[in-house]
XYZ file of C-alpha atoms in Angstrom:
454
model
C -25.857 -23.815 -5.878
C -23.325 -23.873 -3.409
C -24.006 -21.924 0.052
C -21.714 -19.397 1.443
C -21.905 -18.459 4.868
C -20.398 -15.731 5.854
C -19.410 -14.067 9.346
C -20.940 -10.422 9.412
C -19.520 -7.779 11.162
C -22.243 -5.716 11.822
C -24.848 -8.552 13.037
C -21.712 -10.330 14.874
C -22.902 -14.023 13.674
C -22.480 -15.901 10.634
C -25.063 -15.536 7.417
C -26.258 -17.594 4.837
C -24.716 -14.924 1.792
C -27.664 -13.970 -0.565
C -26.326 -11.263 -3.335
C -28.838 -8.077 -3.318
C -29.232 -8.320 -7.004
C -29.536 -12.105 -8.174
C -26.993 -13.618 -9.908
C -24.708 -10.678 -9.123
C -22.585 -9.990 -6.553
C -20.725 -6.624 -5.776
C -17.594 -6.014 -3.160
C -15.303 -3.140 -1.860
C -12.512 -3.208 0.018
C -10.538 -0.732 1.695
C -7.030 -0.430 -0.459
C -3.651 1.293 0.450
C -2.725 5.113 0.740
C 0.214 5.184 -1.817
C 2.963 6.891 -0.393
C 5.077 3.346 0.840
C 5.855 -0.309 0.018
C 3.136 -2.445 0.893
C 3.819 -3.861 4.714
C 2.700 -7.982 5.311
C -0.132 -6.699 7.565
C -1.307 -4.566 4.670
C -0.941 -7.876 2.028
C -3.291 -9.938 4.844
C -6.890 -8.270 3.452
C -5.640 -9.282 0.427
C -4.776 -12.327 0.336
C -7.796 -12.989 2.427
C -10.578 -11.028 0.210
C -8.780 -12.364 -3.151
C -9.607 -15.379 -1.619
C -13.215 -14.454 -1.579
C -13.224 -12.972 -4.582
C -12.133 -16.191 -6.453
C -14.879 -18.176 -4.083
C -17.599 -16.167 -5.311
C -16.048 -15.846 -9.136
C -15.909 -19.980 -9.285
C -19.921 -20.160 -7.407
C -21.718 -16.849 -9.333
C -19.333 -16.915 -12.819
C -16.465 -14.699 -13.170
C -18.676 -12.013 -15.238
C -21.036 -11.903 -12.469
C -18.645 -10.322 -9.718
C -17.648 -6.782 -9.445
C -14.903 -5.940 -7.061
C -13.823 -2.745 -6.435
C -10.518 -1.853 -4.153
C -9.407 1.769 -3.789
C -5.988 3.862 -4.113
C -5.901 6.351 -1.690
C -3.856 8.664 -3.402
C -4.619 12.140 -1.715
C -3.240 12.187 1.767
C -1.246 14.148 4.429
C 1.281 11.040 4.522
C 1.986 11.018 0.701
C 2.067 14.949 0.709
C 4.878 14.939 3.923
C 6.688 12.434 1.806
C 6.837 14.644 -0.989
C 8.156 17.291 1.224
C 11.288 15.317 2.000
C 11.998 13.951 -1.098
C 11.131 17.379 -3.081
C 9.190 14.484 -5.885
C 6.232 15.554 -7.219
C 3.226 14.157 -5.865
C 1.951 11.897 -8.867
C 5.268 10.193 -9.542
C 4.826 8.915 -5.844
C 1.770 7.593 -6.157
C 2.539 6.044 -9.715
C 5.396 4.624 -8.570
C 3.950 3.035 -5.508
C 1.008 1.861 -7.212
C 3.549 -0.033 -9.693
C 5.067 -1.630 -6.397
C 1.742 -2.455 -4.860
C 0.921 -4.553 -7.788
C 4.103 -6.260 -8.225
C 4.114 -7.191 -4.784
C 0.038 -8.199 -4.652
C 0.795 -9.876 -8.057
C 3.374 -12.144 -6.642
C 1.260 -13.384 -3.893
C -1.343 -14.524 -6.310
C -3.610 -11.983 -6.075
C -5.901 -11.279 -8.775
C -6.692 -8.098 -9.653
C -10.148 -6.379 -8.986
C -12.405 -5.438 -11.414
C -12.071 -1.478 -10.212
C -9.003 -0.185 -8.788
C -10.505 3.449 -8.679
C -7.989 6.516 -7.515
C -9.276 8.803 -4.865
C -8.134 11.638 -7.122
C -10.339 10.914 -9.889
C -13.677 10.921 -7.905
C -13.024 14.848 -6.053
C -16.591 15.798 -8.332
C -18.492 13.089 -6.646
C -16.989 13.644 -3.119
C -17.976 17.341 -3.146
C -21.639 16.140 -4.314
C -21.607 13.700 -1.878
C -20.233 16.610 1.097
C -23.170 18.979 -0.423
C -26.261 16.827 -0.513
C -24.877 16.010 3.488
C -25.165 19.387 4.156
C -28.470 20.313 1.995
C -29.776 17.299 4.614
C -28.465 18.687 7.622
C -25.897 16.181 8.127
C -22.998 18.391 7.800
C -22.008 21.867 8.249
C -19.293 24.434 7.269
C -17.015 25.971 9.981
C -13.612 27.485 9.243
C -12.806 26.541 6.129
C -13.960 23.097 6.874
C -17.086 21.077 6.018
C -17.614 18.107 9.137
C -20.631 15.825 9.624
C -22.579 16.184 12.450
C -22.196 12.368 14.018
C -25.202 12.965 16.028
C -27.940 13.266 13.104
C -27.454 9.594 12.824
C -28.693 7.760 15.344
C -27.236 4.236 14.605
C -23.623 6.009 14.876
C -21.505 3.188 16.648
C -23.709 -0.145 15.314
C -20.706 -1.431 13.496
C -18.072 -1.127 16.595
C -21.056 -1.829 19.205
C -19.911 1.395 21.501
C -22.214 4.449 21.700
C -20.830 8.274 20.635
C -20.457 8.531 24.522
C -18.217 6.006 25.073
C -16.286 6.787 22.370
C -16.010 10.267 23.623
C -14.897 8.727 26.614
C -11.903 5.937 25.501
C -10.976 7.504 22.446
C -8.462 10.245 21.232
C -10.676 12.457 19.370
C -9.480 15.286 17.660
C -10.469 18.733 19.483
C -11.063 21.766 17.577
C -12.706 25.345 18.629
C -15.149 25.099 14.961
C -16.285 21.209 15.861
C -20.015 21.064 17.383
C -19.096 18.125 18.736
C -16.270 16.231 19.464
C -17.368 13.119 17.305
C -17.662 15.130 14.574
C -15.295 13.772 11.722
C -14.122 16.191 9.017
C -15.159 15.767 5.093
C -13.411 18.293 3.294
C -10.583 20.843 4.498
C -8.496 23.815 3.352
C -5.306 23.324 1.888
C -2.861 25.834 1.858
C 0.079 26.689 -0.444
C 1.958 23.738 -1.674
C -0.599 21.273 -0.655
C -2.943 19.639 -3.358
C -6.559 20.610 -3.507
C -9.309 21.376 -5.561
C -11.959 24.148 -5.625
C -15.116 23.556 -4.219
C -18.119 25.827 -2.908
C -15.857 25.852 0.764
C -12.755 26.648 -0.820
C -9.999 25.554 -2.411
C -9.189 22.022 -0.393
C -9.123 18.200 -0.336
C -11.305 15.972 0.967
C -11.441 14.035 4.337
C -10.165 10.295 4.254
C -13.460 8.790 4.934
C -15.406 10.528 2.283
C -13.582 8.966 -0.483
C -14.796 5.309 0.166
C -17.953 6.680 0.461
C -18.406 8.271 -2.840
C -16.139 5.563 -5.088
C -18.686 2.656 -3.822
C -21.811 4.550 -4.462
C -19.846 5.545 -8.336
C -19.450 1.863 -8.671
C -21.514 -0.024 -7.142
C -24.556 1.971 -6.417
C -26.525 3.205 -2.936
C -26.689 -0.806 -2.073
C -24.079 -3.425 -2.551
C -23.177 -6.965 -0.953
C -19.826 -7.284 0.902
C -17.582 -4.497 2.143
C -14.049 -5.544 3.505
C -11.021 -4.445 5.187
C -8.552 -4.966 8.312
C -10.056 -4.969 11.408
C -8.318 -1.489 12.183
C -10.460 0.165 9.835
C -14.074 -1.100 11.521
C -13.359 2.458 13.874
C -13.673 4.979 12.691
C -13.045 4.046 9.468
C -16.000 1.874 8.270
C -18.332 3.524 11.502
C -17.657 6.891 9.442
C -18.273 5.214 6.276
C -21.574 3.550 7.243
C -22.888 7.039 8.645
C -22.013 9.529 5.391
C -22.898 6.918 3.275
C -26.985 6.059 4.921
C -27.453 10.168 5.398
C -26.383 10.726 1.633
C -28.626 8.022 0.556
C -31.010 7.539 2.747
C -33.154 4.671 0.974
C -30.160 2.385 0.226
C -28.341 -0.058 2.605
C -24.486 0.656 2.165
C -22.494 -2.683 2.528
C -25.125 -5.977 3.585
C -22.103 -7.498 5.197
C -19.320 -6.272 6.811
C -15.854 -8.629 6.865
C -13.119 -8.141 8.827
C -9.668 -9.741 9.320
C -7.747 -10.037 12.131
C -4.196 -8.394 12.729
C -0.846 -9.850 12.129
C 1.961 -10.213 14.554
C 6.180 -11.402 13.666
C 6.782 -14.199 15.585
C 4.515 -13.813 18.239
C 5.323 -9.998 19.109
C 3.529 -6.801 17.395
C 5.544 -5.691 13.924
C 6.626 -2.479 15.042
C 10.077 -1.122 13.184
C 10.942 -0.306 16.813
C 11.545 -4.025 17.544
C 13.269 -4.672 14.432
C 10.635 -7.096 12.692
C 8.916 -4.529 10.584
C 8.752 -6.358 7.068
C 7.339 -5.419 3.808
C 5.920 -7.818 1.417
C 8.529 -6.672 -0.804
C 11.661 -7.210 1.693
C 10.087 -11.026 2.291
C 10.501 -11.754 -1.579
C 14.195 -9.873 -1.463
C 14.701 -12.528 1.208
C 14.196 -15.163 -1.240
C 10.617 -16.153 0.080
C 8.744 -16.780 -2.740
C 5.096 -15.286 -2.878
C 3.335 -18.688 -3.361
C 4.919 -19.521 -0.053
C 3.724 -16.257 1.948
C 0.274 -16.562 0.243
C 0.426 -20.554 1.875
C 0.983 -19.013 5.274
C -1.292 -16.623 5.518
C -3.748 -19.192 4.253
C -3.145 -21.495 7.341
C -4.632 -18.820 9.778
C -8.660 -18.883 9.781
C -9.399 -14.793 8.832
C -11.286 -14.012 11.651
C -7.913 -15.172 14.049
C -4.645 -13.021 15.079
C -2.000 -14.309 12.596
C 1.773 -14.955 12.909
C 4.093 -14.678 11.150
C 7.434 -17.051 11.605
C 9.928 -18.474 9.873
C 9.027 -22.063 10.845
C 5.770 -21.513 9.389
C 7.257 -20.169 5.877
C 9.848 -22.777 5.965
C 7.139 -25.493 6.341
C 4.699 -23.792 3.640
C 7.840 -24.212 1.074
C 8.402 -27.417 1.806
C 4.360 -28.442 1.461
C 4.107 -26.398 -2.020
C 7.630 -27.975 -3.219
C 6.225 -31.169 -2.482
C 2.869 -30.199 -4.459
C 4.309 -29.088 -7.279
C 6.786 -32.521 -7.651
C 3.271 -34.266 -7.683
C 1.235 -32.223 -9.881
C 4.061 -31.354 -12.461
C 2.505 -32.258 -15.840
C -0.727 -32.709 -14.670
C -3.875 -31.338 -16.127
C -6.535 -29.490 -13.296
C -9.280 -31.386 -13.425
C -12.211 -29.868 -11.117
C -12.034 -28.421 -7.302
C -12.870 -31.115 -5.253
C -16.574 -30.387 -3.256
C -14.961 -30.281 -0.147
C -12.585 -27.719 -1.089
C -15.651 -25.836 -1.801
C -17.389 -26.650 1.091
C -14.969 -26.264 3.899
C -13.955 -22.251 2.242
C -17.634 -21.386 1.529
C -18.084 -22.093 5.146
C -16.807 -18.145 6.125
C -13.422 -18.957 4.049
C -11.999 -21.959 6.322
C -8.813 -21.710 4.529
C -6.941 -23.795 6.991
C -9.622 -26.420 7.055
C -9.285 -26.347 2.686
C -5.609 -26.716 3.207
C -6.191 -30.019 5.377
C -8.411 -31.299 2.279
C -5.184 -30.242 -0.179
C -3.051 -32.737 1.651
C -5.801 -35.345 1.389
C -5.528 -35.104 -1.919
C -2.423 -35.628 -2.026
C -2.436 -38.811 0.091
C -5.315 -39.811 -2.403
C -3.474 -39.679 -5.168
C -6.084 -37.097 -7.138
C -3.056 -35.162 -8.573
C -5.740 -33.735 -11.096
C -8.093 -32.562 -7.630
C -5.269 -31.398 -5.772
C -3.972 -28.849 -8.894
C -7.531 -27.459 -9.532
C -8.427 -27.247 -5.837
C -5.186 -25.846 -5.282
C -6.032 -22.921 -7.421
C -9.064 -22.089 -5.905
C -7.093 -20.962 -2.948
C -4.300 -19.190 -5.745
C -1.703 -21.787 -5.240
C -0.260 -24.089 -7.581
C -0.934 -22.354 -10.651
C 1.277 -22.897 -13.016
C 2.499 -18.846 -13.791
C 3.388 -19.082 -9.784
C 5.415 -21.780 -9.832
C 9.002 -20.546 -11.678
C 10.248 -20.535 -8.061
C 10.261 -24.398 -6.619
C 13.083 -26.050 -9.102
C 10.795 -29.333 -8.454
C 12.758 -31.337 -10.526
C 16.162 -30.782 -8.510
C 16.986 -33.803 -6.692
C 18.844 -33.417 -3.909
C 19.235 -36.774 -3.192
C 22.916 -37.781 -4.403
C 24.042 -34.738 -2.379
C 22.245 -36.312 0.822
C 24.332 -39.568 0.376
C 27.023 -37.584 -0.222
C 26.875 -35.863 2.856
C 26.185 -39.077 4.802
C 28.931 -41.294 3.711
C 31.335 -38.539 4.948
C 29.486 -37.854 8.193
C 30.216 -41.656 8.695
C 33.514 -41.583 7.545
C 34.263 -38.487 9.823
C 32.531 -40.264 13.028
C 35.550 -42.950 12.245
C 38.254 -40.412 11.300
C 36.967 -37.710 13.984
C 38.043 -35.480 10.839
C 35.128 -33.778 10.478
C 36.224 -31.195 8.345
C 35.064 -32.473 4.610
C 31.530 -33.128 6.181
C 31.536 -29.885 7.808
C 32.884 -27.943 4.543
C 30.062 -29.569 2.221
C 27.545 -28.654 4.753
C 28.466 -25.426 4.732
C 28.249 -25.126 0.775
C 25.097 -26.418 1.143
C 23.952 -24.137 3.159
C 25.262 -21.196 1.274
C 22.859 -22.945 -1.902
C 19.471 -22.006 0.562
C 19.798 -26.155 1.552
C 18.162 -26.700 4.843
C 20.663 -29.333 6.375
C 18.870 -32.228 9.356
C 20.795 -34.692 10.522
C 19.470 -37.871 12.458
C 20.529 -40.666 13.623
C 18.492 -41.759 10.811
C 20.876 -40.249 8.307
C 20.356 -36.652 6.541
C 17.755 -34.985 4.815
C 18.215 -31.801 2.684
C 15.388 -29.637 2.077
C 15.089 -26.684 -0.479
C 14.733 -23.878 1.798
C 14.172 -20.236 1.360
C 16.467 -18.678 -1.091
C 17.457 -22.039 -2.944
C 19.358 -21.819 -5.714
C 19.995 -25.006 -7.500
C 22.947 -23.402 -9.575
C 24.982 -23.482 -6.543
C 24.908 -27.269 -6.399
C 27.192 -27.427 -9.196
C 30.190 -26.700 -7.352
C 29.535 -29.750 -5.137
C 30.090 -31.706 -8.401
């Protein structure tokens, strides 16, 4: 049996992994609210936890994993967006549901075995909110129902900061009916207009952390192996989480480890629309940046590291999967090579398993390289409509550098300059050298444009 190690967010140090139930392993991971296209910091978890998923799917058996990732699909966000389009609520959340999978399912991602709605577990949220307060973790005040932070004691494990200090260096909301200011709310009132749902506090909806709460216990139980999300979620997200969960059911164990990916910056600089590099995964594809290739570069970034986004990385990813794909075209996957195995088991090293791919490729196993590939969702064959790998852009390149030379003696550079430009236009990256020119597919190809260089 292979061994996965694992970093753990809540012990801060790498684990051997050992599923609760033998055999059988069980994940959740924190999914998007559904009001919005899916943003590339949102596609990082995953990309990253599909990535784990198909780890633990290739060591335990496919039938042997459960992995459940939420819709969030009651929130202020999606009801404000309703307000200014005048849609109604459900056709919003439909619709950007049918995005979010078009978009996840063109980076490769598989999808989980639960993909539960928020909406469709209100009955086990209010059970959840009144077995809190039967135990005297949660009380009503104005309309409200909001746990009482301080009837758990390991409150803060997860972040490492005591309630003090986060009383201290946190915003916190302030309200006259809180006991305390750490207190987080569970369900509130909704007024006219605004969904909700009866309940024995009144007609309302429930808080956002509730609902992770009561869709893992639904299904996955009191106990389960591996709960995930961005590292923007570990507070107070995942802190809240921990706390509802442990007082609801006090003699499980919630998540045994805790996983967290870093954040993701545009070209070295926060994504912020303010600075004019706010992307969607969707606006990256309308680019003409296939999804194998973002999948490739989020791959070369360990998980547990800042990543960055840049053009120089994509354009490099599409020239390393073009040039997989011309090798493995026609060829039968064989089996992952063990050190493909190895290096990702090792807390997902993808980088370190993309350093083996291009081994491979030096090695000649074509057969290695396509199954090994796939372990990391790349190279598949539904993925790979995008690469043209049997354009060759050769004739085009001599082309080009007969009349470069025949400009450099004319000092008429037009022609040379005009064909450049039409290649160009065809999503051909253009280097010269003194060597003589390469042309390399680049974002956007399209090989149809080549004909009217014929």
């Amino acid at each position: 049996m292979v061994t996965i190690r694992l970093t753990n967010s809540k012990t801060r140090r790498k684990e051997e992994f050992t599923p609760l139930r033998e055999g059988q392993v069980s994940m959740y991971v924190c999914g998007p609210t559904v009001y919005d296209r899916a943003h590339i910091g949102n596609a990082r978890p995953v990309v990253v936890f599909d990535t784990l998923f198909r780890l633990l799917r290739h060591v335990y058996g496919a039938d042997a994993v459960t992995y459940a990732r939420n819709f969030t699909d009651v929130d202020d966000k999606i009801n404000a967006r309703a307000a200014e389009t005048g849609r109604p609520i459900r056709d919003i959340t439909d619709e950007t549901i049918g995005w979010y999978h078009e978009d996840m399912d063109a980076l490769g991602a598989l999808r989980p075995t639960h993909e539960p709605r928020a909406t469709e577990y209100i009955g086990a949220m209010i059970a959840m909110i009144g077995g809190l307060i039967q135990g005297g973790h949660a009380y009503e005040a104005s309309g409200h129902v909001l746990f009482r932070v301080r009837s758990y004691a390991e409150y803060g494990a997860l972040s490492g900061r005591s309630v003090d200090d986060m009383i201290a260096g946190a915003r916190v909301e302030v309200a006259p009916y809180k006991e305390d200011p750490m207190d987080f709310v569970l369900w509130k009132p909704s007024e006219a207009g605004v969904p909700g749902w009866d309940s024995p506090w009144g007609f309302g909806r429930p808080g956002w952390h509730i609902e992770c709460s009561a869709m893992s216990y639904e299904l996955l139980g009191e106990s389960f192996d591996i709960h995930g999300g961005g590292l923007d979620l570990q507070f107070p997200h995942h802190e809240n989480e921990i706390a509802q969960s442990c007082c609801a059911h006090p003699h499980g164990s919630f998540a045994k480890v805790w996983m967290h990916n870093e954040m993701l910056q545009v070209e070295g600089k926060k994504m912020s629309k303010s600075l004019g590099n706010f992307f969607t995964v969707r606006d990256l594809l309308d680019q003409g940046y296939p999804g194998e290739v973002i999948r490739l570069v989020y791959l070369g970034t360990h998980y547990k590291k800042p990543m960055d986004w840049t053009v120089e990385k994509a354009r490099e990813a599409e020239g390393t999967l073009r040039k997989w794909r011309g090798l493995v075209k026609g060829v039968a996957p064989s089996q992952p090579d063990q050190r493909v195995i190895d290096v990702i088991s090792d807390d997902l090293n993808t980088a370190g398993a993309i350093a083996v791919l291009h081994d491979l490729a030096r090695e000649g196993d074509l057969a290695g390289l396509k199954a090994s590939a796939a372990m990391l969702g790349l190279l598949e064959d539904h993925m790979g409509a995008w690469s043209e790998a049997g354009v060759d852009l050769t004739p085009w390149a001599e082309r080009l550098a007969a009349l470069r030379q025949a400009a450099m003696e004319s000092k008429n550079f037009a022609p040379a300059d005009a064909m450049k430009a039409q290649l160009v236009a065809a999503g051909v990256e253009v280097r010269m050298s003194k060597s003589g020119c390469e042309l390399v597919p680049g974002p956007g190809f399209d090989a149809a444009k080549l004909e009217a260089l014929d």
